[in-house]
Amino acid sequence: MIPFDYQRAQTPAAAAAAVAAHPRAAFLGGGTNLVDRMKLGVATPELLVDITHLDLDRIEELPDGTVRIGANVRNSDLAAHPLIRHRYPALSQALLSGASGQLRNTATTGGNLLQRTRCVYFQDTTTPCNKREPGSGCSALEGYTRYHALLGASEHCVATHPSDMAVAMSALDAVVTVQSPHGRRRIPLAELHRLPGDHPEHDTVLDHGDLITAVELPPSAMAARSRYRKVRDRASYAFALVSAAVALDLDGDHISDLRIALGGLAHKPWRALRAEEELRGGPATQEHFRAAAQAELAAARPLKGNAFKTDLARTTLASTLSDLAAPGPRHEEQR
Amino acid sequence: MHADITLAVDGEEHALRVDTRTTLLDALREHLGATAPKKGCDHGQCGACTVLLDGRRALACLILAVAGDSCQVTTAAGLADGDTLHPLQQAFIDHDGFQCGYCTPGQLCSAAGMLQEAAQGWPSAATTDLTAPPVLDDTEIRERMSGNLCRCGAYPGIVAAISTAAPHTGVPEGSR
């Protein structure tokens, strides 16, 4: 680690201003990813602005039914909160499927969104990586790609976004509120992260000094019938090979509305708009689920080490849809 | 670049000056001689450094000491009441919950924190009904302890120890 200064911010605006004023400054939340990257030499901030003492740690319901989650709410507290467990079960499931109990107790909502890829080359400063060092090349293209992207990648970067939480939030139409040095703004979560294109060094559309202050979940009847399914190499404590967050609104045996986001497949949580379109208004049958999954994955561009994920993504999505549509205890409970 | 901080470790207050780069784990071990938390991977992957930070289990290797200023830290050494072992410590001995012992302090702190979480009704990835209180069976214990690795493979003993100690740690009956 290189030497750095440390300060505690007093207000969100002051935190944003402090980071914006120093090109090598970074916000410090729980630090579970940032401190690790500093140890690896991947992140080299000269100033850490600690935001964990700001008043951003509440989960509250707004008058219109929106649930606002402060950026400092710890992952474990969010997963266990009754509002989330009852109204947005996919989000609880996604959080609980990520990391370990110790890490969830420390990691924050804002930090989870802004964690960086675990691509082995990004994390290894002895290898070329366009995300870490623009223009140096992508080692993964001819390397280890089991955890890499099938969808939306570029010739410059095939990394995936590692968050489970963000995948569920994307399917739940979440909105991110941001404090910048110049004011506040709102960004739909689905537009927060970007595809790598020619600039894989930018994970999100945020500017230096933009501070995420909250995530808002709009009221949604559909969200109560939502699920997150994660497929991984170990039963616990592993990143997703493939994951699916699905919310479903059924009218009899027809799908009146739905949301799908896929994880482990792209540089951002992948909203499966194509599959949603195929299914919206149609019958909730296995055949349709499989066809929609097929249509979504038609654009897959597998690499040598991750070709198996195309089939895995198709079957994971189709089975999550059919689990959610099937009458069962969960289904009965919600009537 | 240095900072003056205070830490309460196992009930004892300490004032110390640390380089901002010092992790809480290094502050405990190298500055204060509190060597119960162990350095395994130093990257948040093994759980050997687990302590209770303001009562919640956390990884001391990924927390900067300066960010932990004014916190209360409980290490595995602080779980015991003088010479009387904590029920989890006694159960680990009774059930062969370790072999080399290197991961054990982290396992103990993690288990203590985990039992509190379960007592508060927190679900886990192994909980099938998110709306009901969790029942702490072996599957739940394994999932909730997945952040603590044991290279000796003492997992069956660890699960048995935690399962046996749970009723004696103040965890209410309904959450077991």
Short mmCIF file of C-alpha atoms in Angstrom, two decimals:
data_model
loop_
_atom_site.label_atom_id
_atom_site.label_comp_id
_atom_site.label_asym_id
_atom_site.label_seq_id
_atom_site.Cartn_x
_atom_site.Cartn_y
_atom_site.Cartn_z
CA MET A 1 0.00 0.00 0.00
CA ILE A 2 1.19 3.51 -0.71
CA PRO A 3 0.83 6.10 2.09
CA PHE A 4 -2.50 7.91 2.20
CA ASP A 5 -4.35 10.53 4.21
CA TYR A 6 -7.58 9.68 5.97
CA GLN A 7 -10.48 11.93 6.89
CA ARG A 8 -14.05 11.47 8.09
CA ALA A 9 -16.66 13.35 6.11
CA GLN A 10 -19.27 15.42 7.99
CA THR A 11 -21.94 15.64 5.29
CA PRO A 12 -22.57 13.94 1.92
CA ALA A 13 -21.91 17.24 0.11
CA ALA A 14 -18.61 17.72 1.95
CA ALA A 15 -17.61 14.12 1.14
CA ALA A 16 -18.35 14.63 -2.55
CA ALA A 17 -16.43 17.92 -2.56
CA ALA A 18 -13.43 16.40 -0.76
CA VAL A 19 -13.10 13.55 -3.25
CA ALA A 20 -13.78 15.77 -6.27
CA ALA A 21 -11.01 18.14 -5.17
CA HIS A 22 -8.33 15.43 -5.17
CA PRO A 23 -7.76 13.33 -8.31
CA ARG A 24 -6.37 10.43 -6.25
CA ALA A 25 -9.06 10.45 -3.54
CA ALA A 26 -11.57 7.66 -2.91
CA PHE A 27 -14.60 7.16 -0.71
CA LEU A 28 -14.19 4.55 2.03
CA GLY A 29 -17.33 2.60 2.92
CA GLY A 30 -17.05 -0.85 4.49
CA GLY A 31 -13.76 -1.25 2.63
CA THR A 32 -14.16 -4.98 2.06
CA ASN A 33 -13.23 -4.62 -1.61
CA LEU A 34 -11.27 -1.34 -1.62
CA VAL A 35 -8.85 -2.31 1.19
CA ASP A 36 -8.19 -5.61 -0.56
CA ARG A 37 -7.44 -3.82 -3.84
CA MET A 38 -5.13 -1.43 -1.98
CA LYS A 39 -3.22 -4.42 -0.58
CA LEU A 40 -2.95 -5.85 -4.09
CA GLY A 41 -1.68 -2.55 -5.49
CA VAL A 42 -4.69 -2.35 -7.81
CA ALA A 43 -6.10 0.70 -6.03
CA THR A 44 -3.64 3.45 -5.00
CA PRO A 45 -5.62 6.27 -3.40
CA GLU A 46 -3.69 9.10 -1.71
CA LEU A 47 -6.71 10.22 0.30
CA LEU A 48 -9.52 8.16 1.82
CA VAL A 49 -12.72 10.00 2.70
CA ASP A 50 -14.55 7.80 5.20
CA ILE A 51 -18.30 8.10 4.65
CA THR A 52 -19.42 5.44 7.15
CA HIS A 53 -20.23 8.04 9.84
CA LEU A 54 -22.67 9.91 7.59
CA ASP A 55 -26.36 9.59 8.37
CA LEU A 56 -27.04 7.23 5.47
CA ASP A 57 -27.77 4.01 7.36
CA ARG A 58 -31.57 3.89 7.45
CA ILE A 59 -34.11 1.74 5.63
CA GLU A 60 -37.35 3.71 5.43
CA GLU A 61 -40.68 3.53 3.68
CA LEU A 62 -41.72 6.75 1.92
CA PRO A 63 -45.40 7.88 1.78
CA ASP A 64 -45.82 6.51 -1.78
CA GLY A 65 -44.60 3.05 -0.72
CA THR A 66 -41.07 3.44 -2.07
CA VAL A 67 -38.46 1.81 0.17
CA ARG A 68 -35.35 3.96 0.51
CA ILE A 69 -32.14 2.21 1.49
CA GLY A 70 -29.34 4.45 2.75
CA ALA A 71 -25.99 3.87 1.04
CA ASN A 72 -24.35 2.91 4.35
CA VAL A 73 -26.86 0.17 5.23
CA ARG A 74 -24.84 -3.00 5.73
CA ASN A 75 -25.61 -5.94 3.45
CA SER A 76 -26.62 -8.16 6.39
CA ASP A 77 -29.03 -5.58 7.83
CA LEU A 78 -30.62 -5.07 4.42
CA ALA A 79 -31.05 -8.81 3.80
CA ALA A 80 -32.68 -9.30 7.22
CA HIS A 81 -35.00 -6.27 7.12
CA PRO A 82 -38.70 -7.30 7.23
CA LEU A 83 -39.69 -4.90 4.41
CA ILE A 84 -37.12 -6.47 2.10
CA ARG A 85 -37.86 -10.07 3.11
CA HIS A 86 -41.59 -9.64 2.55
CA ARG A 87 -41.82 -7.24 -0.38
CA TYR A 88 -38.58 -7.85 -2.29
CA PRO A 89 -37.53 -11.45 -1.48
CA ALA A 90 -35.20 -11.64 -4.51
CA LEU A 91 -33.11 -8.88 -2.95
CA SER A 92 -32.79 -10.68 0.39
CA GLN A 93 -31.87 -13.89 -1.43
CA ALA A 94 -29.29 -12.14 -3.60
CA LEU A 95 -27.63 -10.50 -0.60
CA LEU A 96 -27.60 -13.73 1.41
CA SER A 97 -26.04 -15.62 -1.50
CA GLY A 98 -23.10 -13.21 -1.60
CA ALA A 99 -19.85 -13.27 0.37
CA SER A 100 -19.87 -14.48 4.02
CA GLY A 101 -21.58 -13.45 7.25
CA GLN A 102 -18.55 -11.41 8.31
CA LEU A 103 -18.29 -9.58 4.99
CA ARG A 104 -22.04 -8.88 4.82
CA ASN A 105 -21.82 -7.30 8.29
CA THR A 106 -19.24 -4.83 6.98
CA ALA A 107 -20.04 -4.27 3.29
CA THR A 108 -22.40 -1.39 2.50
CA THR A 109 -25.14 -0.94 -0.09
CA GLY A 110 -23.27 1.77 -1.98
CA GLY A 111 -20.00 -0.14 -1.79
CA ASN A 112 -21.59 -3.32 -3.05
CA LEU A 113 -22.72 -1.47 -6.20
CA LEU A 114 -19.26 0.00 -6.71
CA GLN A 115 -17.18 -3.10 -6.00
CA ARG A 116 -14.96 -3.97 -8.92
CA THR A 117 -14.55 -7.09 -11.00
CA ARG A 118 -12.70 -10.09 -9.55
CA CYS A 119 -11.17 -10.90 -12.98
CA VAL A 120 -7.88 -12.53 -11.99
CA TYR A 121 -5.92 -10.34 -14.42
CA PHE A 122 -7.48 -7.12 -13.13
CA GLN A 123 -6.35 -8.14 -9.64
CA ASP A 124 -2.82 -9.12 -10.73
CA THR A 125 -0.64 -6.06 -11.36
CA THR A 126 1.97 -8.18 -13.18
CA THR A 127 -0.38 -8.82 -16.12
CA PRO A 128 -1.80 -6.47 -18.78
CA CYS A 129 -5.38 -5.31 -18.14
CA ASN A 130 -7.24 -2.54 -19.94
CA LYS A 131 -9.51 -1.94 -16.98
CA ARG A 132 -6.63 -1.40 -14.57
CA GLU A 133 -4.22 0.19 -17.07
CA PRO A 134 -5.99 1.45 -20.21
CA GLY A 135 -4.25 0.47 -23.43
CA SER A 136 -2.17 -2.33 -21.88
CA GLY A 137 -4.28 -5.13 -23.41
CA CYS A 138 -6.64 -7.80 -22.10
CA SER A 139 -4.99 -10.92 -20.68
CA ALA A 140 -8.29 -12.75 -20.30
CA LEU A 141 -8.97 -12.97 -24.04
CA GLU A 142 -6.40 -15.76 -24.31
CA GLY A 143 -6.52 -16.77 -20.66
CA TYR A 144 -8.72 -18.01 -17.82
CA THR A 145 -12.30 -17.02 -18.60
CA ARG A 146 -14.55 -19.21 -16.47
CA TYR A 147 -16.03 -16.16 -14.70
CA HIS A 148 -16.03 -13.89 -17.74
CA ALA A 149 -18.67 -12.29 -19.93
CA LEU A 150 -20.84 -13.84 -22.64
CA LEU A 151 -22.92 -10.76 -23.34
CA GLY A 152 -22.04 -7.15 -24.14
CA ALA A 153 -18.26 -7.57 -23.87
CA SER A 154 -15.73 -5.83 -26.11
CA GLU A 155 -12.35 -6.65 -27.60
CA HIS A 156 -10.88 -4.58 -24.76
CA CYS A 157 -12.51 -6.25 -21.76
CA VAL A 158 -14.50 -9.38 -20.97
CA ALA A 159 -14.81 -8.87 -17.21
CA THR A 160 -18.07 -9.40 -15.33
CA HIS A 161 -19.61 -7.37 -12.54
CA PRO A 162 -19.46 -9.52 -9.38
CA SER A 163 -22.44 -8.18 -7.38
CA ASP A 164 -25.46 -10.36 -6.64
CA MET A 165 -27.30 -7.47 -4.96
CA ALA A 166 -27.10 -5.27 -8.05
CA VAL A 167 -28.66 -8.00 -10.22
CA ALA A 168 -31.71 -8.21 -7.95
CA MET A 169 -31.96 -4.42 -7.72
CA SER A 170 -31.83 -4.17 -11.49
CA ALA A 171 -34.80 -6.53 -11.79
CA LEU A 172 -36.66 -4.55 -9.11
CA ASP A 173 -36.41 -1.26 -11.06
CA ALA A 174 -34.26 0.35 -8.35
CA VAL A 175 -33.13 3.97 -8.65
CA VAL A 176 -29.84 5.28 -7.28
CA THR A 177 -29.62 8.75 -5.72
CA VAL A 178 -26.30 10.52 -6.12
CA GLN A 179 -24.72 13.52 -4.41
CA SER A 180 -22.22 15.25 -6.65
CA PRO A 181 -20.16 18.36 -5.88
CA HIS A 182 -22.70 20.29 -7.97
CA GLY A 183 -25.98 18.89 -6.64
CA ARG A 184 -28.05 15.74 -6.55
CA ARG A 185 -29.38 13.50 -9.25
CA ARG A 186 -31.15 10.17 -9.74
CA ILE A 187 -29.99 7.33 -11.97
CA PRO A 188 -32.00 4.17 -12.73
CA LEU A 189 -29.88 1.33 -11.38
CA ALA A 190 -30.05 -0.42 -14.75
CA GLU A 191 -28.20 2.59 -16.21
CA LEU A 192 -25.62 2.94 -13.43
CA HIS A 193 -23.17 0.34 -14.70
CA ARG A 194 -21.92 0.45 -18.28
CA LEU A 195 -20.66 -1.99 -20.87
CA PRO A 196 -16.89 -1.92 -21.42
CA GLY A 197 -16.74 -0.71 -25.04
CA ASP A 198 -13.55 1.27 -25.62
CA HIS A 199 -13.31 2.38 -21.99
CA PRO A 200 -13.38 -0.60 -19.64
CA GLU A 201 -11.64 1.54 -16.99
CA HIS A 202 -15.06 3.07 -16.29
CA ASP A 203 -17.39 0.63 -14.51
CA THR A 204 -20.23 3.13 -14.10
CA VAL A 205 -21.57 6.44 -15.42
CA LEU A 206 -20.56 8.19 -12.18
CA ASP A 207 -17.98 10.99 -12.26
CA HIS A 208 -15.10 11.32 -9.81
CA GLY A 209 -16.61 12.76 -6.61
CA ASP A 210 -20.13 11.41 -7.20
CA LEU A 211 -21.34 9.79 -3.98
CA ILE A 212 -24.18 7.25 -3.96
CA THR A 213 -26.42 8.26 -1.04
CA ALA A 214 -29.32 5.80 -1.37
CA VAL A 215 -31.04 3.16 -3.46
CA GLU A 216 -34.81 3.43 -3.85
CA LEU A 217 -37.06 0.47 -4.56
CA PRO A 218 -40.38 1.51 -6.09
CA PRO A 219 -43.57 -0.15 -4.79
CA SER A 220 -44.32 -3.22 -6.90
CA ALA A 221 -46.86 -5.99 -6.41
CA MET A 222 -44.77 -8.12 -8.74
CA ALA A 223 -41.71 -7.83 -6.50
CA ALA A 224 -43.37 -9.91 -3.77
CA ARG A 225 -43.23 -12.80 -6.25
CA SER A 226 -39.54 -12.52 -7.03
CA ARG A 227 -36.63 -14.87 -6.71
CA TYR A 228 -32.85 -14.88 -7.04
CA ARG A 229 -31.13 -18.05 -8.12
CA LYS A 230 -27.35 -18.34 -8.13
CA VAL A 231 -25.24 -21.09 -9.69
CA ARG A 232 -21.65 -21.36 -8.52
CA ASP A 233 -18.67 -23.68 -8.16
CA ARG A 234 -19.17 -24.13 -4.39
CA ALA A 235 -22.38 -24.39 -2.38
CA SER A 236 -21.54 -21.19 -0.51
CA TYR A 237 -19.12 -18.27 -0.42
CA ALA A 238 -18.34 -18.09 -4.14
CA PHE A 239 -19.08 -15.67 -6.94
CA ALA A 240 -21.78 -16.51 -9.46
CA LEU A 241 -21.03 -18.39 -12.63
CA VAL A 242 -24.56 -17.47 -13.63
CA SER A 243 -27.46 -15.99 -11.70
CA ALA A 244 -31.00 -14.89 -12.42
CA ALA A 245 -33.30 -12.44 -10.65
CA VAL A 246 -36.91 -12.73 -11.75
CA ALA A 247 -40.12 -10.95 -10.68
CA LEU A 248 -43.38 -12.26 -12.07
CA ASP A 249 -46.97 -11.00 -12.20
CA LEU A 250 -49.39 -13.73 -13.23
CA ASP A 251 -52.98 -13.34 -14.37
CA GLY A 252 -54.28 -16.89 -14.19
CA ASP A 253 -51.80 -18.84 -16.27
CA HIS A 254 -50.71 -15.82 -18.30
CA ILE A 255 -47.81 -13.51 -17.55
CA SER A 256 -49.13 -9.98 -17.24
CA ASP A 257 -45.75 -8.47 -16.41
CA LEU A 258 -42.25 -9.52 -15.43
CA ARG A 259 -38.67 -8.40 -14.86
CA ILE A 260 -35.54 -10.43 -15.48
CA ALA A 261 -31.90 -9.60 -14.75
CA LEU A 262 -28.98 -11.97 -15.20
CA GLY A 263 -25.69 -12.00 -13.28
CA GLY A 264 -22.24 -13.40 -14.04
CA LEU A 265 -22.68 -12.82 -17.76
CA ALA A 266 -21.75 -9.22 -18.45
CA HIS A 267 -19.90 -6.08 -17.37
CA LYS A 268 -23.15 -5.00 -15.67
CA PRO A 269 -26.31 -6.64 -14.33
CA TRP A 270 -27.91 -7.81 -17.59
CA ARG A 271 -31.54 -6.80 -17.94
CA ALA A 272 -33.02 -9.54 -20.15
CA LEU A 273 -35.33 -7.21 -22.08
CA ARG A 274 -35.58 -9.57 -25.03
CA ALA A 275 -36.80 -12.46 -22.86
CA GLU A 276 -39.18 -10.14 -21.01
CA GLU A 277 -40.69 -9.03 -24.31
CA GLU A 278 -41.11 -12.63 -25.50
CA LEU A 279 -42.93 -13.58 -22.31
CA ARG A 280 -45.03 -10.50 -21.47
CA GLY A 281 -48.71 -11.22 -22.15
CA GLY A 282 -48.05 -14.86 -23.08
CA PRO A 283 -48.77 -18.15 -21.36
CA ALA A 284 -46.60 -19.21 -18.41
CA THR A 285 -45.43 -22.52 -19.86
CA GLN A 286 -42.12 -24.36 -19.81
CA GLU A 287 -42.00 -24.13 -23.58
CA HIS A 288 -42.25 -20.35 -23.52
CA PHE A 289 -39.74 -20.04 -20.71
CA ARG A 290 -37.21 -22.08 -22.66
CA ALA A 291 -37.84 -20.15 -25.88
CA ALA A 292 -37.44 -16.82 -24.12
CA ALA A 293 -34.19 -17.90 -22.48
CA GLN A 294 -32.97 -19.13 -25.86
CA ALA A 295 -33.82 -15.78 -27.44
CA GLU A 296 -31.99 -13.81 -24.74
CA LEU A 297 -28.83 -15.90 -25.04
CA ALA A 298 -28.82 -15.79 -28.85
CA ALA A 299 -26.44 -12.85 -28.61
CA ALA A 300 -23.94 -14.79 -26.45
CA ARG A 301 -20.33 -14.65 -27.65
CA PRO A 302 -18.61 -17.35 -25.59
CA LEU A 303 -14.89 -17.53 -24.96
CA LYS A 304 -12.86 -20.73 -24.70
CA GLY A 305 -13.31 -21.09 -20.95
CA ASN A 306 -16.91 -20.04 -20.52
CA ALA A 307 -18.88 -21.61 -23.40
CA PHE A 308 -20.67 -23.85 -20.88
CA LYS A 309 -22.29 -20.77 -19.38
CA THR A 310 -24.56 -20.24 -22.42
CA ASP A 311 -26.48 -23.44 -21.67
CA LEU A 312 -26.18 -22.86 -17.94
CA ALA A 313 -27.71 -19.38 -18.28
CA ARG A 314 -30.54 -20.69 -20.45
CA THR A 315 -31.48 -23.47 -18.04
CA THR A 316 -31.04 -21.28 -14.95
CA LEU A 317 -33.37 -18.63 -16.36
CA ALA A 318 -35.97 -21.14 -17.59
CA SER A 319 -36.01 -23.04 -14.30
CA THR A 320 -36.21 -19.86 -12.20
CA LEU A 321 -39.19 -18.73 -14.27
CA SER A 322 -40.95 -22.07 -13.91
CA ASP A 323 -40.25 -22.30 -10.16
CA LEU A 324 -41.74 -18.87 -9.70
CA ALA A 325 -44.78 -19.60 -11.87
CA ALA A 326 -45.50 -22.99 -10.31
CA PRO A 327 -48.29 -23.13 -7.75
CA GLY A 328 -46.81 -24.01 -4.40
CA PRO A 329 -46.61 -22.90 -0.79
CA ARG A 330 -45.07 -19.54 -1.72
CA HIS A 331 -47.73 -18.97 -4.34
CA GLU A 332 -50.62 -19.81 -1.98
CA GLU A 333 -49.18 -17.63 0.74
CA GLN A 334 -49.27 -14.53 -1.41
CA ARG A 335 -52.96 -14.77 -2.37
CA MET B 1 0.88 9.37 7.65
CA HIS B 2 -0.25 8.57 11.14
CA ALA B 3 -3.36 8.75 13.25
CA ASP B 4 -4.05 8.57 16.98
CA ILE B 5 -6.83 6.14 17.79
CA THR B 6 -8.36 4.29 20.70
CA LEU B 7 -9.50 0.69 20.71
CA ALA B 8 -11.21 -1.25 23.48
CA VAL B 9 -9.94 -4.80 23.17
CA ASP B 10 -11.50 -7.53 25.31
CA GLY B 11 -12.64 -4.85 27.75
CA GLU B 12 -9.36 -2.99 28.02
CA GLU B 13 -8.95 0.53 26.56
CA HIS B 14 -5.86 1.27 24.48
CA ALA B 15 -4.62 4.50 22.92
CA LEU B 16 -2.23 4.00 20.03
CA ARG B 17 -0.66 5.78 17.08
CA VAL B 18 -0.91 3.89 13.79
CA ASP B 19 0.17 4.37 10.21
CA THR B 20 -3.07 4.88 8.24
CA ARG B 21 -2.17 1.74 6.26
CA THR B 22 -2.36 -0.47 9.37
CA THR B 23 -5.23 -2.93 9.36
CA LEU B 24 -7.20 -3.61 12.51
CA LEU B 25 -5.66 -7.10 12.48
CA ASP B 26 -2.10 -5.74 12.48
CA ALA B 27 -3.00 -3.15 15.12
CA LEU B 28 -4.29 -5.93 17.36
CA ARG B 29 -1.44 -8.35 16.78
CA GLU B 30 1.59 -6.13 16.24
CA HIS B 31 0.76 -3.05 18.32
CA LEU B 32 -1.27 -4.52 21.18
CA GLY B 33 -0.01 -8.11 21.32
CA ALA B 34 -3.54 -9.47 20.99
CA THR B 35 -2.63 -12.57 19.01
CA ALA B 36 -5.89 -14.51 19.23
CA PRO B 37 -7.03 -13.25 15.80
CA LYS B 38 -4.87 -14.99 13.21
CA LYS B 39 -3.52 -13.83 9.87
CA GLY B 40 -4.41 -16.49 7.31
CA CYS B 41 -4.94 -15.13 3.81
CA ASP B 42 -4.99 -11.41 4.75
CA HIS B 43 -7.51 -10.91 1.90
CA GLY B 44 -10.86 -11.62 3.53
CA GLN B 45 -11.17 -15.13 2.18
CA CYS B 46 -10.37 -17.45 5.10
CA GLY B 47 -12.00 -15.97 8.23
CA ALA B 48 -9.04 -16.66 10.56
CA CYS B 49 -8.97 -12.98 11.62
CA THR B 50 -12.66 -12.85 12.62
CA VAL B 51 -13.38 -10.69 15.67
CA LEU B 52 -16.52 -9.15 17.11
CA LEU B 53 -16.50 -5.46 16.23
CA ASP B 54 -19.04 -3.57 18.32
CA GLY B 55 -20.66 -6.96 18.86
CA ARG B 56 -20.87 -8.06 15.23
CA ARG B 57 -18.54 -10.53 13.54
CA ALA B 58 -16.17 -8.91 11.07
CA LEU B 59 -12.85 -9.55 9.31
CA ALA B 60 -10.06 -7.60 11.00
CA CYS B 61 -7.79 -7.94 7.95
CA LEU B 62 -10.04 -5.80 5.71
CA ILE B 63 -10.74 -3.01 8.19
CA LEU B 64 -8.29 -0.16 8.52
CA ALA B 65 -7.42 0.50 12.16
CA VAL B 66 -8.00 4.22 11.62
CA ALA B 67 -11.52 3.50 10.41
CA GLY B 68 -12.09 1.36 13.51
CA ASP B 69 -11.16 4.21 15.88
CA SER B 70 -13.21 4.09 19.12
CA CYS B 71 -14.58 0.60 18.41
CA GLN B 72 -15.07 -2.24 20.89
CA VAL B 73 -13.22 -5.37 19.77
CA THR B 74 -13.78 -8.83 21.22
CA THR B 75 -11.28 -11.51 20.25
CA ALA B 76 -11.54 -15.23 20.97
CA ALA B 77 -9.39 -14.60 24.07
CA GLY B 78 -12.07 -12.24 25.36
CA LEU B 79 -14.92 -14.71 24.99
CA ALA B 80 -13.93 -16.54 28.15
CA ASP B 81 -14.93 -15.27 31.58
CA GLY B 82 -11.57 -15.40 33.33
CA ASP B 83 -10.63 -19.08 33.53
CA THR B 84 -14.17 -20.18 32.73
CA LEU B 85 -14.40 -21.06 29.06
CA HIS B 86 -17.20 -19.75 26.89
CA PRO B 87 -19.68 -22.56 26.07
CA LEU B 88 -18.46 -22.50 22.45
CA GLN B 89 -14.84 -22.92 23.54
CA GLN B 90 -15.71 -25.88 25.77
CA ALA B 91 -17.82 -27.43 22.98
CA PHE B 92 -14.96 -27.11 20.46
CA ILE B 93 -12.79 -29.11 22.88
CA ASP B 94 -15.51 -31.67 23.60
CA HIS B 95 -16.29 -32.26 19.90
CA ASP B 96 -12.78 -32.11 18.39
CA GLY B 97 -13.68 -28.88 16.60
CA PHE B 98 -10.05 -28.32 15.61
CA GLN B 99 -6.81 -30.05 14.80
CA CYS B 100 -3.97 -27.56 14.33
CA GLY B 101 -6.04 -24.78 15.90
CA TYR B 102 -4.98 -21.93 13.63
CA CYS B 103 -8.49 -21.16 12.36
CA THR B 104 -10.11 -21.79 15.76
CA PRO B 105 -10.11 -18.24 17.23
CA GLY B 106 -11.80 -17.02 14.05
CA GLN B 107 -14.23 -19.94 14.10
CA LEU B 108 -15.15 -19.14 17.73
CA CYS B 109 -15.75 -15.43 17.16
CA SER B 110 -17.65 -16.18 13.97
CA ALA B 111 -19.83 -18.76 15.75
CA ALA B 112 -20.52 -16.35 18.62
CA GLY B 113 -21.57 -13.63 16.18
CA MET B 114 -23.54 -16.07 14.06
CA LEU B 115 -25.58 -17.32 17.03
CA GLN B 116 -26.53 -13.73 17.87
CA GLU B 117 -27.60 -13.17 14.25
CA ALA B 118 -29.75 -16.31 14.34
CA ALA B 119 -31.22 -15.21 17.68
CA GLN B 120 -32.29 -11.97 16.03
CA GLY B 121 -34.09 -14.03 13.39
CA TRP B 122 -31.74 -13.21 10.53
CA PRO B 123 -32.22 -15.55 7.56
CA SER B 124 -29.39 -17.16 5.60
CA ALA B 125 -29.04 -18.52 2.07
CA ALA B 126 -30.10 -21.91 3.51
CA THR B 127 -33.37 -20.50 4.91
CA THR B 128 -36.24 -21.70 2.72
CA ASP B 129 -38.94 -19.44 4.17
CA LEU B 130 -37.68 -15.88 4.47
CA THR B 131 -40.76 -14.86 6.46
CA ALA B 132 -40.37 -17.44 9.27
CA PRO B 133 -37.80 -17.53 12.08
CA PRO B 134 -34.81 -19.68 11.05
CA VAL B 135 -34.30 -23.12 12.58
CA LEU B 136 -30.60 -23.60 13.28
CA ASP B 137 -30.03 -27.10 11.90
CA ASP B 138 -26.71 -28.40 10.56
CA THR B 139 -27.39 -27.07 7.05
CA GLU B 140 -27.99 -23.58 8.46
CA ILE B 141 -24.85 -23.78 10.62
CA ARG B 142 -22.72 -24.83 7.66
CA GLU B 143 -24.06 -22.04 5.46
CA ARG B 144 -23.70 -19.39 8.15
CA MET B 145 -20.13 -20.52 8.93
CA SER B 146 -19.02 -20.75 5.27
CA GLY B 147 -16.75 -17.72 5.68
CA ASN B 148 -14.44 -19.68 8.01
CA LEU B 149 -12.15 -22.18 6.34
CA CYS B 150 -10.43 -25.05 8.16
CA ARG B 151 -7.59 -26.70 6.27
CA CYS B 152 -7.51 -29.61 8.72
CA GLY B 153 -11.10 -30.33 7.73
CA ALA B 154 -12.50 -30.33 11.25
CA TYR B 155 -15.88 -29.25 9.93
CA PRO B 156 -17.96 -32.13 11.36
CA GLY B 157 -16.59 -31.36 14.84
CA ILE B 158 -17.11 -27.62 14.36
CA VAL B 159 -20.75 -28.10 13.33
CA ALA B 160 -21.36 -30.49 16.25
CA ALA B 161 -19.72 -28.08 18.69
CA ILE B 162 -21.77 -25.10 17.57
CA SER B 163 -24.96 -27.14 17.53
CA THR B 164 -24.30 -28.34 21.09
CA ALA B 165 -23.24 -24.94 22.44
CA ALA B 166 -26.10 -22.96 20.87
CA PRO B 167 -28.56 -23.56 23.75
CA HIS B 168 -25.95 -22.38 26.27
CA THR B 169 -25.10 -19.06 24.63
CA GLY B 170 -28.24 -17.12 25.42
CA VAL B 171 -29.80 -17.86 22.05
CA PRO B 172 -33.57 -18.17 22.56
CA GLU B 173 -35.18 -21.58 22.04
CA GLY B 174 -37.39 -20.43 19.14
CA SER B 175 -34.46 -19.62 16.89
CA ARG B 176 -32.75 -22.96 17.25
#
